[in-house]
XYZ file of C-alpha atoms in Angstrom:
337
model
C 13.735 -23.367 -18.891
C 15.521 -21.964 -15.842
C 13.499 -22.005 -12.497
C 11.322 -19.020 -11.619
C 12.441 -17.003 -8.816
C 11.098 -17.205 -5.029
C 9.645 -14.003 -3.506
C 9.331 -13.095 -0.063
C 6.485 -10.947 0.832
C 5.891 -9.059 4.001
C 3.292 -8.808 5.087
C 0.214 -10.513 3.619
C -2.361 -7.824 3.914
C -4.863 -7.053 1.106
C -2.258 -5.713 -1.228
C 0.189 -8.564 -0.572
C -2.229 -11.307 -0.927
C -3.336 -9.874 -4.276
C 0.437 -9.765 -5.536
C 1.138 -13.301 -4.221
C -2.156 -14.730 -5.854
C -0.916 -13.120 -9.245
C 2.777 -14.604 -8.759
C 1.698 -17.909 -7.839
C -0.924 -18.148 -10.637
C 2.065 -17.723 -12.948
C 4.029 -20.512 -11.174
C 6.269 -18.415 -8.597
C 7.008 -19.573 -5.408
C 5.896 -17.185 -2.756
C 7.082 -17.515 0.876
C 6.415 -15.071 4.171
C 7.184 -15.290 7.767
C 4.096 -15.245 9.804
C 5.424 -14.661 13.097
C 3.115 -12.401 15.145
C 0.585 -12.168 12.556
C -3.006 -12.490 13.076
C -5.257 -15.840 12.928
C -6.979 -14.247 9.816
C -3.731 -13.587 8.005
C -2.446 -17.147 8.813
C -5.744 -18.465 7.402
C -5.182 -16.350 4.301
C -1.948 -17.629 3.544
C -2.736 -21.060 4.070
C -5.724 -20.744 1.579
C -3.732 -19.060 -0.941
C -0.691 -21.586 -0.894
C 1.730 -19.243 0.358
C 4.665 -21.183 2.088
C 5.137 -19.833 5.778
C 8.678 -19.755 6.803
C 9.672 -19.743 10.568
C 11.987 -16.946 10.622
C 13.288 -13.900 8.868
C 16.609 -16.006 8.447
C 14.828 -18.615 6.501
C 13.090 -15.834 4.313
C 16.268 -14.241 3.348
C 17.929 -17.645 2.620
C 15.196 -18.987 0.242
C 13.970 -15.883 -1.391
C 15.370 -13.950 -4.277
C 13.522 -11.080 -3.771
C 11.912 -9.331 -0.683
C 8.645 -7.233 -1.257
C 8.150 -5.037 1.832
C 4.358 -4.177 1.403
C 3.481 -3.032 5.165
C 2.039 0.103 6.820
C 4.311 3.228 6.301
C 5.024 3.159 10.114
C 6.560 -0.343 9.902
C 8.774 0.278 6.773
C 12.088 1.366 8.491
C 11.597 -1.536 11.323
C 10.818 -4.126 8.354
C 14.061 -3.205 6.644
C 15.964 -3.551 9.780
C 14.684 -6.940 10.014
C 15.846 -8.215 6.746
C 19.250 -6.657 7.117
C 19.849 -8.241 10.514
C 18.651 -11.661 9.143
C 20.807 -11.445 6.187
C 23.893 -10.145 8.240
C 23.541 -13.387 10.464
C 23.775 -15.769 7.477
C 26.608 -18.135 7.481
C 27.994 -18.720 5.053
C 27.043 -15.345 3.286
C 24.237 -15.818 0.674
C 25.766 -16.679 -2.760
C 23.219 -15.284 -5.244
C 21.891 -11.726 -5.029
C 18.752 -10.647 -2.838
C 16.885 -7.803 -4.286
C 14.905 -5.772 -1.552
C 11.764 -3.644 -3.176
C 10.420 -1.126 -0.619
C 7.057 -1.065 -2.052
C 5.492 1.019 0.825
C 3.938 4.534 0.947
C 6.847 6.317 2.416
C 8.453 9.756 1.443
C 11.563 9.962 -0.739
C 13.431 11.069 2.333
C 12.371 7.994 4.275
C 13.085 5.824 1.146
C 16.696 7.399 1.180
C 17.120 6.679 4.683
C 16.391 3.114 4.344
C 18.542 2.739 1.223
C 21.610 4.351 3.141
C 21.181 1.857 6.135
C 21.039 -1.118 3.995
C 24.044 0.021 1.847
C 25.927 0.592 5.092
C 25.024 -2.478 6.923
C 24.292 -5.059 3.877
C 25.828 -3.614 0.845
C 25.463 -6.778 -1.214
C 21.404 -6.344 -0.890
C 20.203 -4.531 -4.036
C 17.889 -2.106 -3.015
C 14.754 -0.585 -4.993
C 12.647 2.390 -3.971
C 9.179 1.847 -5.305
C 5.383 2.301 -4.622
C 2.165 0.665 -5.654
C -0.427 3.033 -7.480
C -4.014 1.323 -7.768
C -5.668 -1.744 -6.155
C -4.635 -5.041 -5.384
C -4.318 -7.608 -8.346
C -7.086 -9.465 -9.100
C -8.454 -11.711 -11.956
C -10.596 -9.999 -14.458
C -14.046 -11.320 -15.147
C -14.474 -13.053 -18.301
C -16.563 -10.441 -19.921
C -13.567 -7.996 -19.387
C -11.108 -10.302 -21.187
C -10.113 -9.524 -24.724
C -11.294 -12.116 -27.432
C -8.448 -13.938 -28.960
C -7.897 -16.660 -31.582
C -4.459 -17.257 -30.521
C -3.387 -20.584 -29.496
C -1.056 -19.046 -26.859
C -2.813 -19.148 -23.530
C -3.511 -15.449 -22.000
C -1.076 -14.618 -19.092
C -0.988 -11.344 -17.290
C -3.567 -9.523 -19.215
C -6.150 -11.677 -17.645
C -5.298 -9.784 -14.410
C -6.200 -6.211 -13.370
C -2.880 -5.028 -12.085
C -1.755 -1.647 -10.194
C 1.121 0.072 -11.653
C 4.548 -0.269 -9.603
C 7.025 2.526 -10.343
C 10.413 1.694 -9.114
C 13.759 3.713 -8.974
C 17.415 3.024 -8.117
C 20.693 1.914 -9.674
C 19.833 -1.771 -10.013
C 16.723 -2.191 -12.458
C 14.660 -5.256 -12.016
C 15.000 -5.891 -15.739
C 18.612 -6.717 -15.116
C 18.064 -9.078 -12.273
C 19.716 -12.493 -13.081
C 16.738 -14.631 -11.856
C 13.448 -14.061 -13.536
C 13.988 -10.253 -13.652
C 12.590 -9.345 -17.001
C 9.719 -11.527 -16.666
C 8.834 -10.597 -13.304
C 8.945 -6.707 -14.153
C 6.762 -7.432 -17.127
C 4.280 -9.298 -15.017
C 3.990 -7.146 -12.062
C 3.696 -3.926 -14.231
C 6.917 -2.804 -12.852
C 8.149 0.680 -14.550
C 11.683 1.764 -13.931
C 11.637 5.472 -13.729
C 14.975 6.776 -12.510
C 18.241 5.538 -11.408
C 17.872 7.501 -8.288
C 16.347 6.653 -4.791
C 13.444 8.646 -4.207
C 11.543 9.400 -7.368
C 9.432 6.236 -7.319
C 8.249 6.946 -3.522
C 7.749 10.695 -4.549
C 5.483 9.878 -7.579
C 3.396 7.282 -5.259
C 3.144 10.340 -2.769
C 1.991 12.743 -5.255
C -0.725 10.282 -6.560
C -1.841 9.653 -3.042
C -2.183 13.443 -2.290
C -4.860 13.464 -5.154
C -6.807 10.518 -4.200
C -6.605 9.726 -0.480
C -6.365 13.498 0.142
C -9.560 13.998 -1.705
C -11.112 11.157 0.204
C -10.301 12.779 3.479
C -12.022 16.165 2.037
C -14.976 14.154 1.007
C -15.361 12.570 4.497
C -15.450 15.918 6.048
C -17.772 17.299 3.457
C -20.127 14.387 3.653
C -20.083 14.184 7.645
C -20.748 17.970 7.692
C -23.625 17.839 5.404
C -25.242 14.983 7.156
C -25.229 16.673 10.429
C -26.685 19.773 8.799
C -29.409 17.555 7.178
C -28.327 18.154 3.414
C -26.308 15.375 2.538
C -28.804 13.968 -0.188
C -28.560 17.742 -1.458
C -25.037 17.751 -1.754
C -24.804 14.342 -3.609
C -27.289 15.730 -6.028
C -25.426 19.032 -6.704
C -22.106 17.143 -7.075
C -23.556 14.472 -9.342
C -25.080 16.982 -11.679
C -22.307 19.663 -11.489
C -18.981 17.638 -11.024
C -19.790 13.766 -11.957
C -16.326 12.952 -12.145
C -15.323 14.055 -8.731
C -18.543 12.740 -7.420
C -17.721 9.268 -8.776
C -14.086 9.544 -7.177
C -15.943 10.450 -3.884
C -16.971 6.900 -3.689
C -13.663 6.094 -2.426
C -14.949 6.899 1.358
C -16.776 3.688 1.489
C -13.571 1.401 0.856
C -11.435 3.533 3.141
C -12.493 2.320 6.717
C -10.399 -0.803 6.920
C -7.382 1.067 5.698
C -7.617 4.261 7.812
C -5.026 3.233 10.398
C -2.403 2.664 7.702
C -3.290 6.084 6.076
C -2.598 8.095 9.222
C 1.245 7.773 8.853
C 1.036 7.588 5.124
C -0.350 11.224 5.194
C 2.473 12.258 7.303
C 4.830 10.679 4.949
C 3.099 12.767 2.011
C 3.575 15.806 4.109
C 7.121 15.055 4.361
C 7.466 14.689 0.926
C 5.839 17.888 0.020
C 7.926 19.656 2.651
C 11.389 18.282 1.959
C 11.064 17.344 -1.770
C 8.352 20.145 -2.674
C 9.513 22.876 -0.545
C 6.010 23.321 1.173
C 7.677 23.560 4.603
C 5.091 24.701 7.010
C 6.481 23.450 10.082
C 7.145 25.889 12.758
C 5.622 28.934 11.023
C 3.430 30.601 13.660
C 3.028 27.049 15.004
C 1.217 25.912 11.755
C 1.285 22.564 10.374
C 0.998 21.331 6.773
C -2.105 20.469 5.233
C -1.439 16.620 5.603
C -0.918 16.681 9.128
C -4.475 17.760 9.418
C -5.586 15.300 6.777
C -3.697 12.657 8.924
C -6.072 13.565 11.987
C -8.908 12.753 9.752
C -7.932 9.437 9.292
C -6.977 9.055 12.706
C -10.382 9.896 14.071
C -11.986 7.379 11.638
C -9.491 4.620 12.706
C -9.602 5.449 16.617
C -12.866 7.425 17.506
C -15.352 5.754 15.483
C -17.018 2.209 14.910
C -15.559 2.375 11.246
C -11.887 1.806 12.625
C -13.211 -1.759 13.781
C -13.682 -2.647 9.996
C -11.950 -5.600 8.263
C -11.783 -6.034 4.645
C -12.992 -9.699 4.972
C -16.069 -8.630 6.937
C -17.592 -5.083 6.243
C -20.418 -4.044 8.403
C -20.393 -0.359 8.612
C -19.520 2.438 6.243
C -20.651 0.542 3.200
C -22.433 3.672 1.971
C -21.689 7.400 1.776
C -24.641 7.760 4.242
C -23.493 5.508 6.806
C -19.840 6.634 6.400
C -21.178 10.121 7.506
C -23.596 8.917 10.128
C -20.782 6.714 11.929
C -18.304 9.795 11.812
C -20.697 12.151 13.094
C -21.307 9.851 16.140
C -18.008 9.357 16.659
C -17.085 13.170 16.521
C -20.074 13.768 18.827
C -18.805 11.136 21.436
C -15.304 12.655 21.149
C -16.550 16.237 21.947
C -18.772 15.022 24.718
C -15.637 13.318 26.258
C -13.722 16.304 26.051
C -16.608 18.426 27.674
């Protein structure tokens, strides 16, 4: 049996860690570069049996694939890091290196990264991608299907997000573990063009994170008016599906700082690729500039911005999110006055 691929992941946040654990559980080697990363991240990497390498040069030398899973604001800089490291190799790398940009970026940003890689390091095979859903995690025993097969269960024992990708070099044709890696990670190749996969991710996030921002505003204002309980009752009775989805407000606090730039990338998607270009019209900006500001306030103006996924204190209920937001907005207004 041929050896499995080595996967380099930048960086090891919540999603990166989930993907790393899924890969390691299926005997793939996962590597990363921890230079400049926090003590918490270093501890997570060590506990998960991820190999920490000393440099990007070591990363591109040892990895068959690089997964870029960073905050959207860092997507271009991360690609530049990898192209620079790859260009420095002497002698050049003999086996192909696949670079999967799985960041929440607009198709236009993805195309610019693809152009840069094609210009500076044309032997790197670039795939535009996105991650739709939560980080991979093992299913509870009660969720697993009953089977009488003698074959041990594999990927179906994990909750996995969907990973749409697009570009001229399908993962299924990659020479080192390509088809098995594609199946394990739930990768779906949707187009030979660069852009559609990022666009799909952006359109999906429009309906989820965009909705969450609306709920943050609705719940905060209702709380300040003293009608939050009544609002929740009306939603649960009349729009139960949306009310259930509104629970996303309690999970967003540790991620709000990442979502600021993601909302701007969503706006670029709708402007450049969708035709909804509001910029410059009587000073108006697009809807998602305002949505980005909601998450910026969460991250920079409230105690919710101090939250870490591993150590949640505030914002664990809708009521507390609304309270923290109200306090932060009141302090912001007082400072402005």
